[in-house]
XYZ file of C-alpha atoms in Angstrom:
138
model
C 14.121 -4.015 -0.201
C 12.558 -1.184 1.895
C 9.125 -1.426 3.821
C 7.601 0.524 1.342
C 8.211 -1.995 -1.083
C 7.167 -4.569 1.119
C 3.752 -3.053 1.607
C 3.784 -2.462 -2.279
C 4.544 -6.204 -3.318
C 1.498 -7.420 -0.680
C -0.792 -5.018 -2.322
C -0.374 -6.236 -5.711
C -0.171 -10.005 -4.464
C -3.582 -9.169 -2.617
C -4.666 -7.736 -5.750
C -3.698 -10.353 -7.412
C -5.887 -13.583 -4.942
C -8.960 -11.291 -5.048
C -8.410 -11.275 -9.309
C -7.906 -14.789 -8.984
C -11.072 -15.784 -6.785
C -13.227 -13.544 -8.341
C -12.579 -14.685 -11.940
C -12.958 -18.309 -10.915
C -16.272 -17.845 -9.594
C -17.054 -15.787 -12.196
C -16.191 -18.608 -15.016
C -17.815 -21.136 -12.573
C -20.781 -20.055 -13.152
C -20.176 -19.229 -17.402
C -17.921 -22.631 -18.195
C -18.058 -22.854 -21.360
C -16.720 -19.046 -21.871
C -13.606 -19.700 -20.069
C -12.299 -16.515 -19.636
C -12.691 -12.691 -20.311
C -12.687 -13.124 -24.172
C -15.389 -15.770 -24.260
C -17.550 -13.135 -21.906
C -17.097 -10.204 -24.032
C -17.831 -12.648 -26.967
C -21.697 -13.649 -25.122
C -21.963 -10.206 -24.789
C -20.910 -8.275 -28.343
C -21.782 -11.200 -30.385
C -23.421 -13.924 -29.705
C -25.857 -11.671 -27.449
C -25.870 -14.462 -24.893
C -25.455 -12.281 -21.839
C -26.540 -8.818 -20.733
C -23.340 -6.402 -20.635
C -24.149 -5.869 -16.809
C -25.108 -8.690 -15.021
C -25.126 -11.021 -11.727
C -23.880 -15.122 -12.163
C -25.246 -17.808 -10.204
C -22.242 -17.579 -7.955
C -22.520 -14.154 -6.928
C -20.280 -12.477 -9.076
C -21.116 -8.729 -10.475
C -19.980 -8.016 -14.007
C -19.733 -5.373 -16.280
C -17.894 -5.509 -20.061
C -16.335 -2.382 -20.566
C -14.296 -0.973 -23.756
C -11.875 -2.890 -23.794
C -12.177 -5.422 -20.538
C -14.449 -6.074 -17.693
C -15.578 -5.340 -13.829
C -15.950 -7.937 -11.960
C -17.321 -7.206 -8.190
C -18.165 -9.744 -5.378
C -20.775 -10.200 -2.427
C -18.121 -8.177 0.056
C -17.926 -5.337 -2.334
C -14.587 -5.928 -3.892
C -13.841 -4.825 -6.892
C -11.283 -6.288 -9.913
C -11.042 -4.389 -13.444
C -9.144 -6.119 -16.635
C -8.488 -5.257 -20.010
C -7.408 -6.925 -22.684
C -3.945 -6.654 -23.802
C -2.999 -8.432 -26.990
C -5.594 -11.032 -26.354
C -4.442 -11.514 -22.601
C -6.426 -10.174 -19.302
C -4.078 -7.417 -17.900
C -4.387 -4.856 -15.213
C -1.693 -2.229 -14.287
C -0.899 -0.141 -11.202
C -3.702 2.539 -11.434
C -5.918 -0.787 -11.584
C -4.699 -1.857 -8.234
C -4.579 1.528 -6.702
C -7.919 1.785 -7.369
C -9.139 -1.607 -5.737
C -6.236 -0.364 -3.140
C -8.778 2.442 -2.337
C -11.491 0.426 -1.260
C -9.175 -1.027 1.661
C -8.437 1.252 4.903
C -4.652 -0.069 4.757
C -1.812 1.929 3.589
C -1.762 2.853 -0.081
C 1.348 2.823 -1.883
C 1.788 5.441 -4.828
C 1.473 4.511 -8.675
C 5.389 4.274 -9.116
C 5.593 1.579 -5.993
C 3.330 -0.292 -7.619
C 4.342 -0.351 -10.806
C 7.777 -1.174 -9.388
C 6.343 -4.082 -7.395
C 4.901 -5.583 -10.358
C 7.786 -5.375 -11.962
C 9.702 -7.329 -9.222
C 6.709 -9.772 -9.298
C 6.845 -10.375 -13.060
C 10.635 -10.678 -12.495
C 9.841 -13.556 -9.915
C 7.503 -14.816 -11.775
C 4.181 -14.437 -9.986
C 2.929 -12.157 -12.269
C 3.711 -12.334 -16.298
C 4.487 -8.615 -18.266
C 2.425 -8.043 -20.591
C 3.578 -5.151 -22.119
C 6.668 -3.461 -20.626
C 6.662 -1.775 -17.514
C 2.617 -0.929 -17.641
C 0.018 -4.181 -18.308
C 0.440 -7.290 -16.196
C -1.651 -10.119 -16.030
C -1.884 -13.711 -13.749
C 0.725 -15.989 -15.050
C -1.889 -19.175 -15.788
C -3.584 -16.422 -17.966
């Protein structure tokens, strides 16, 4: 494996903490929604929550089409959509959060290579092949 795919696998794994810590402090704060669904549920239906909005821990949101933005206190930035009923991203996802971060960017193809490794390994799960990935506890 090549340093390019070296820098490629840490910039989805990074990709993949800040999706991690963001969510959970997201769904601290909404417990009994539980996950992406459940928020795009208090927004469309049940009208519980604005479709842009701040929770008590900090946590920016917005429900989009077909997913949501989530965006913490330093700025960072995590976008999902919903893939057959699972929270996905793919590699134009993380090259976008990529470009918020004054490290070296690895193209679309790297990264859609490295999360192909990663699903291989296990730390990520393939959603749909070769394109949508999500968190494997997802």
């Amino acid at each position: 494996m090549g340093e390019d795919s070296e820098v490629a696998i840490a910039a989805v794994r990074r990709y993949a903490a800040v999706l991690r810590r963001i969510r959970s402090r997201l769904f601290d704060a909404y417990p009994d929604l539980g996950d992406v669904t459940g928020l795009m549920a208090a927004v469309r239906h049940t009208k519980m929550l604005p479709r842009e909005g701040t929770s008590s821990t900090g946590v920016r949101y917005s429900v989009h089409g077909a997913g949501c933005l989530m965006i913490d206190e330093q700025g960072r930035t995590v976008d999902v959509d919903l893939v057959g009923g699972v929270e996905a991203f793919e590699a134009w996802r993380i090259r976008w959060f990529l470009d918020e971060q004054p490290d070296a960017r690895p193209s679309i193809e790297e990264l859609r290579t490295a999360c192909a490794h990663l699903a291989h390994t296990g730390e990520l799960l393939e959603v749909q092949a070769g394109s949508w990935y999500a968190l494997p506890d997802r």
